[in-house]
Amino acid sequence: MTDDRPVLLETRGSSLHIVLNRPRAINALTHTMVRLLDEALTGAEQDRTVTSVVLTGAGDRGLCAGGDIRALHDDTRAGGRASLGFWRDEYRLNARIARFPKPYVALMDGIVMGGGVGVSAHGSLRVVTERSRVAMPETGIGFVPDVGGTHLLAAAPGELGTHLALTGRSAGAADALLCGLADHYVPTLRLPELTEAVAAATTADEVAQAVRGSAEEPPAGELAAQRDWIDACYAADTVEEIVRRLHDSAAPAAAGAAAELSGRSPLALKVTLAALRRAARLDSLEAVLDQEFRVSGRVREEPDFVEGVRARIIDKDGSPQWKPATLAEVDDSVVARFFAPLGPGEQELGLAPGTADGTT
């Protein structure tokens, strides 16, 4: 009989295996799943017999395609506040994963997007395979990278993170390793061997050695050979200048990136660039998550998120009507408002010292 619980737990040797179990939705995260993950980590942290945690996804399509976008869309469209509760708990979980005191092994096989990055790429041992496609595709639906994604992408070499964040492109195994989104490449066929070795490990060092022992050199990626034009174009201070440089570049791939940006939400592009630049100056993941919580809350107040989900996911007509429709119409003061402290009656996330009262 099929187990329909959204999160499955199984102890294997000294390892707690956590399985995201919504395969028909590529294991997209619901609020219930976030809470169950947090409870599982509490149990694993307190259980002295558990040496490590291993995160996987059910089915053969991917670890996790992100948050339950349809639910977030419906709540936002109805003017509800459930989305804020979801993000609050999700971002706290992301921070907890990053600071988890035992090895946290994330098997990032297949699709790993949005919220899937949040529950995997902050782990201590992050494994990609030949099937991995790691992405923060939020600008395509009028949203902004969150779950600590701006922290990760801001730390990528050169302007690779800016390129991935604005275009929403996915990174294969080698590119995920290059950008610091993963640590090791293990072919899919060797994952059972890896999980058995981790289950047999009784110390953190043995867990790390078990992962390294299964790792191989990944097939060549794409981004390393494109650093010249990516760094030159995306180092600009504005999205408008980035687009101009992409158009002027002699690299054929740059024109393709410019075309992709033309289909993204102008407001989301500008807020994303600002979020990345600000994240690079913040001193911790927690501070970035506090910033992302403010941004996500403000996104709810603009029409692009609801419209983007409608066009890309619900109606699937691929023709979102963005408001504003052009980069030139997005005023800098509107972008700045996304980063302002929350107003009266709005509780900050407050993960970093000094943010609970909005005094960052």
Coordinates of C-alpha atoms in Angstrom, one line a residue, residues 115-300:
G115 CA 12.3 26.0 -1.8
G116 CA 14.1 22.8 -2.7
V117 CA 17.3 24.7 -2.7
G118 CA 16.4 26.0 0.7
V119 CA 16.2 22.6 2.2
S120 CA 19.3 21.2 0.5
A121 CA 21.9 23.8 -0.4
H122 CA 22.3 25.0 3.2
G123 CA 23.3 21.5 4.3
S124 CA 26.8 20.5 5.2
L125 CA 27.2 17.8 2.6
R126 CA 25.4 18.6 -0.7
V127 CA 25.4 15.9 -3.4
V128 CA 24.5 16.5 -7.1
T129 CA 24.1 13.9 -9.9
E130 CA 24.1 13.9 -13.7
R131 CA 20.4 14.6 -13.5
S132 CA 20.6 17.6 -11.2
R133 CA 19.0 20.9 -12.3
V134 CA 19.5 23.4 -9.5
A135 CA 17.7 26.8 -10.0
M136 CA 16.1 29.8 -8.4
P137 CA 13.6 30.6 -11.2
E138 CA 11.5 33.1 -9.3
T139 CA 11.8 36.2 -11.6
G140 CA 9.8 34.2 -14.2
I141 CA 6.8 34.2 -12.0
G142 CA 7.1 37.7 -10.7
F143 CA 8.8 36.7 -7.4
V144 CA 12.3 37.2 -6.0
P145 CA 14.8 34.5 -5.0
D146 CA 14.3 33.6 -1.3
V147 CA 15.0 30.7 1.1
G148 CA 18.5 32.1 1.5
G149 CA 19.0 31.9 -2.3
T150 CA 20.3 35.4 -2.5
H151 CA 22.9 34.6 0.2
L152 CA 24.1 31.6 -1.9
L153 CA 24.1 33.3 -5.2
A154 CA 25.7 36.5 -3.9
A155 CA 28.7 34.3 -2.8
A156 CA 29.1 32.6 -6.2
P157 CA 32.3 33.4 -8.2
G158 CA 32.2 36.7 -10.1
E159 CA 28.7 37.5 -11.4
L160 CA 27.6 33.9 -12.0
G161 CA 25.1 34.2 -9.2
T162 CA 23.6 37.4 -10.7
H163 CA 23.3 35.6 -14.0
L164 CA 21.5 32.6 -12.5
A165 CA 19.2 34.8 -10.3
L166 CA 18.0 37.2 -13.0
T167 CA 17.5 34.6 -15.8
G168 CA 16.3 31.8 -13.5
R169 CA 18.5 29.4 -15.4
S170 CA 19.2 26.0 -13.9
A171 CA 22.7 24.7 -13.1
G172 CA 23.8 21.2 -13.8
A173 CA 26.2 19.3 -11.6
A174 CA 29.5 20.9 -12.5
D175 CA 28.0 24.4 -12.6
A176 CA 26.3 23.9 -9.2
L177 CA 29.7 22.9 -7.8
L178 CA 31.3 25.9 -9.4
C179 CA 28.7 28.3 -7.9
G180 CA 28.9 26.8 -4.4
L181 CA 25.5 25.3 -4.5
A182 CA 26.8 21.8 -4.0
D183 CA 29.9 20.0 -2.7
H184 CA 30.2 16.6 -4.4
Y185 CA 29.2 14.9 -7.6
V186 CA 27.9 11.3 -7.3
P187 CA 26.4 9.4 -10.3
T188 CA 22.8 8.4 -9.6
L189 CA 23.7 4.7 -9.8
R190 CA 26.1 5.2 -6.9
L191 CA 23.6 6.8 -4.5
P192 CA 22.5 3.5 -2.9
E193 CA 26.2 2.8 -2.2
L194 CA 26.6 6.3 -0.7
T195 CA 23.5 6.0 1.6
E196 CA 24.7 2.6 2.8
A197 CA 28.1 4.0 3.7
V198 CA 26.6 7.0 5.5
A199 CA 24.3 4.7 7.4
A200 CA 27.3 2.7 8.6
A201 CA 29.2 5.8 9.7
T202 CA 29.3 6.5 13.4
T203 CA 31.1 9.9 13.4
A204 CA 30.8 13.1 11.5
D205 CA 34.3 12.5 9.9
E206 CA 33.2 9.0 8.8
V207 CA 30.0 10.5 7.2
A208 CA 32.1 13.0 5.3
Q209 CA 34.5 10.3 4.2
A210 CA 31.6 8.1 3.1
V211 CA 30.3 10.9 0.8
R212 CA 33.8 11.7 -0.5
G213 CA 34.4 8.0 -1.2
S214 CA 31.4 7.9 -3.6
A215 CA 32.2 11.2 -5.3
E216 CA 33.6 11.5 -8.8
E217 CA 34.6 14.3 -11.2
P218 CA 31.4 15.6 -12.9
P219 CA 30.9 16.0 -16.6
A220 CA 31.9 19.4 -17.9
G221 CA 29.6 22.3 -17.2
E222 CA 28.8 25.5 -19.2
L223 CA 29.5 28.4 -16.9
A224 CA 33.3 28.2 -16.4
A225 CA 33.8 28.9 -20.2
Q226 CA 31.3 31.8 -20.1
R227 CA 32.8 33.7 -17.2
D228 CA 34.3 36.5 -19.4
W229 CA 31.0 37.8 -20.8
I230 CA 28.9 37.0 -17.7
D231 CA 31.2 38.9 -15.4
A232 CA 31.5 41.8 -17.7
C233 CA 27.8 42.2 -18.4
Y234 CA 26.4 41.4 -14.9
A235 CA 28.8 43.6 -13.0
A236 CA 26.6 46.7 -14.0
D237 CA 24.8 48.6 -11.3
T238 CA 21.4 48.5 -13.0
V239 CA 19.3 45.9 -14.8
E240 CA 19.0 48.3 -17.7
E241 CA 22.8 48.5 -18.0
I242 CA 23.1 44.7 -17.7
V243 CA 20.6 44.3 -20.6
R244 CA 22.5 46.8 -22.7
R245 CA 25.8 45.1 -22.1
L246 CA 24.3 41.7 -23.0
H247 CA 23.0 43.1 -26.3
D248 CA 26.3 44.7 -27.1
S249 CA 28.4 41.6 -26.2
A250 CA 30.0 39.6 -29.0
A251 CA 29.2 36.4 -27.2
P252 CA 26.2 34.6 -28.8
A253 CA 25.1 33.3 -25.5
A254 CA 24.8 36.8 -24.1
A255 CA 22.0 37.6 -26.6
G256 CA 20.1 34.6 -25.4
A257 CA 20.4 35.8 -21.8
A258 CA 19.1 39.2 -22.9
A259 CA 16.1 37.6 -24.6
E260 CA 15.3 35.6 -21.4
L261 CA 15.4 38.8 -19.3
S262 CA 12.9 40.4 -21.6
G263 CA 10.3 37.9 -20.5
R264 CA 10.9 38.3 -16.8
S265 CA 9.0 40.6 -14.5
P266 CA 10.7 44.0 -14.7
L267 CA 9.9 44.7 -11.0
A268 CA 11.2 41.3 -9.9
L269 CA 14.4 41.8 -11.9
K270 CA 15.1 45.1 -10.2
V271 CA 14.3 43.9 -6.7
T272 CA 16.4 40.7 -7.3
L273 CA 19.4 42.7 -8.3
A274 CA 19.1 45.0 -5.3
A275 CA 18.6 41.9 -3.0
L276 CA 21.8 40.3 -4.3
R277 CA 23.9 43.4 -3.9
R278 CA 22.5 43.9 -0.4
A279 CA 23.0 40.2 0.5
A280 CA 26.7 40.5 -0.5
R281 CA 27.1 43.2 2.2
L282 CA 25.2 41.3 5.0
D283 CA 27.3 39.3 7.4
S284 CA 25.2 36.1 7.9
L285 CA 22.6 33.9 6.3
E286 CA 20.2 34.9 9.1
A287 CA 20.5 38.5 8.1
V288 CA 19.8 37.7 4.5
L289 CA 16.8 35.6 5.4
D290 CA 15.4 38.5 7.5
Q291 CA 15.8 40.7 4.4
E292 CA 14.2 38.1 2.1
F293 CA 11.2 37.9 4.5
R294 CA 10.6 41.6 4.1
V295 CA 10.9 41.3 0.3
S296 CA 8.6 38.3 0.1
G297 CA 6.0 40.1 2.2
R298 CA 6.2 43.1 -0.2
V299 CA 5.9 40.9 -3.3
R300 CA 2.4 40.0 -2.0

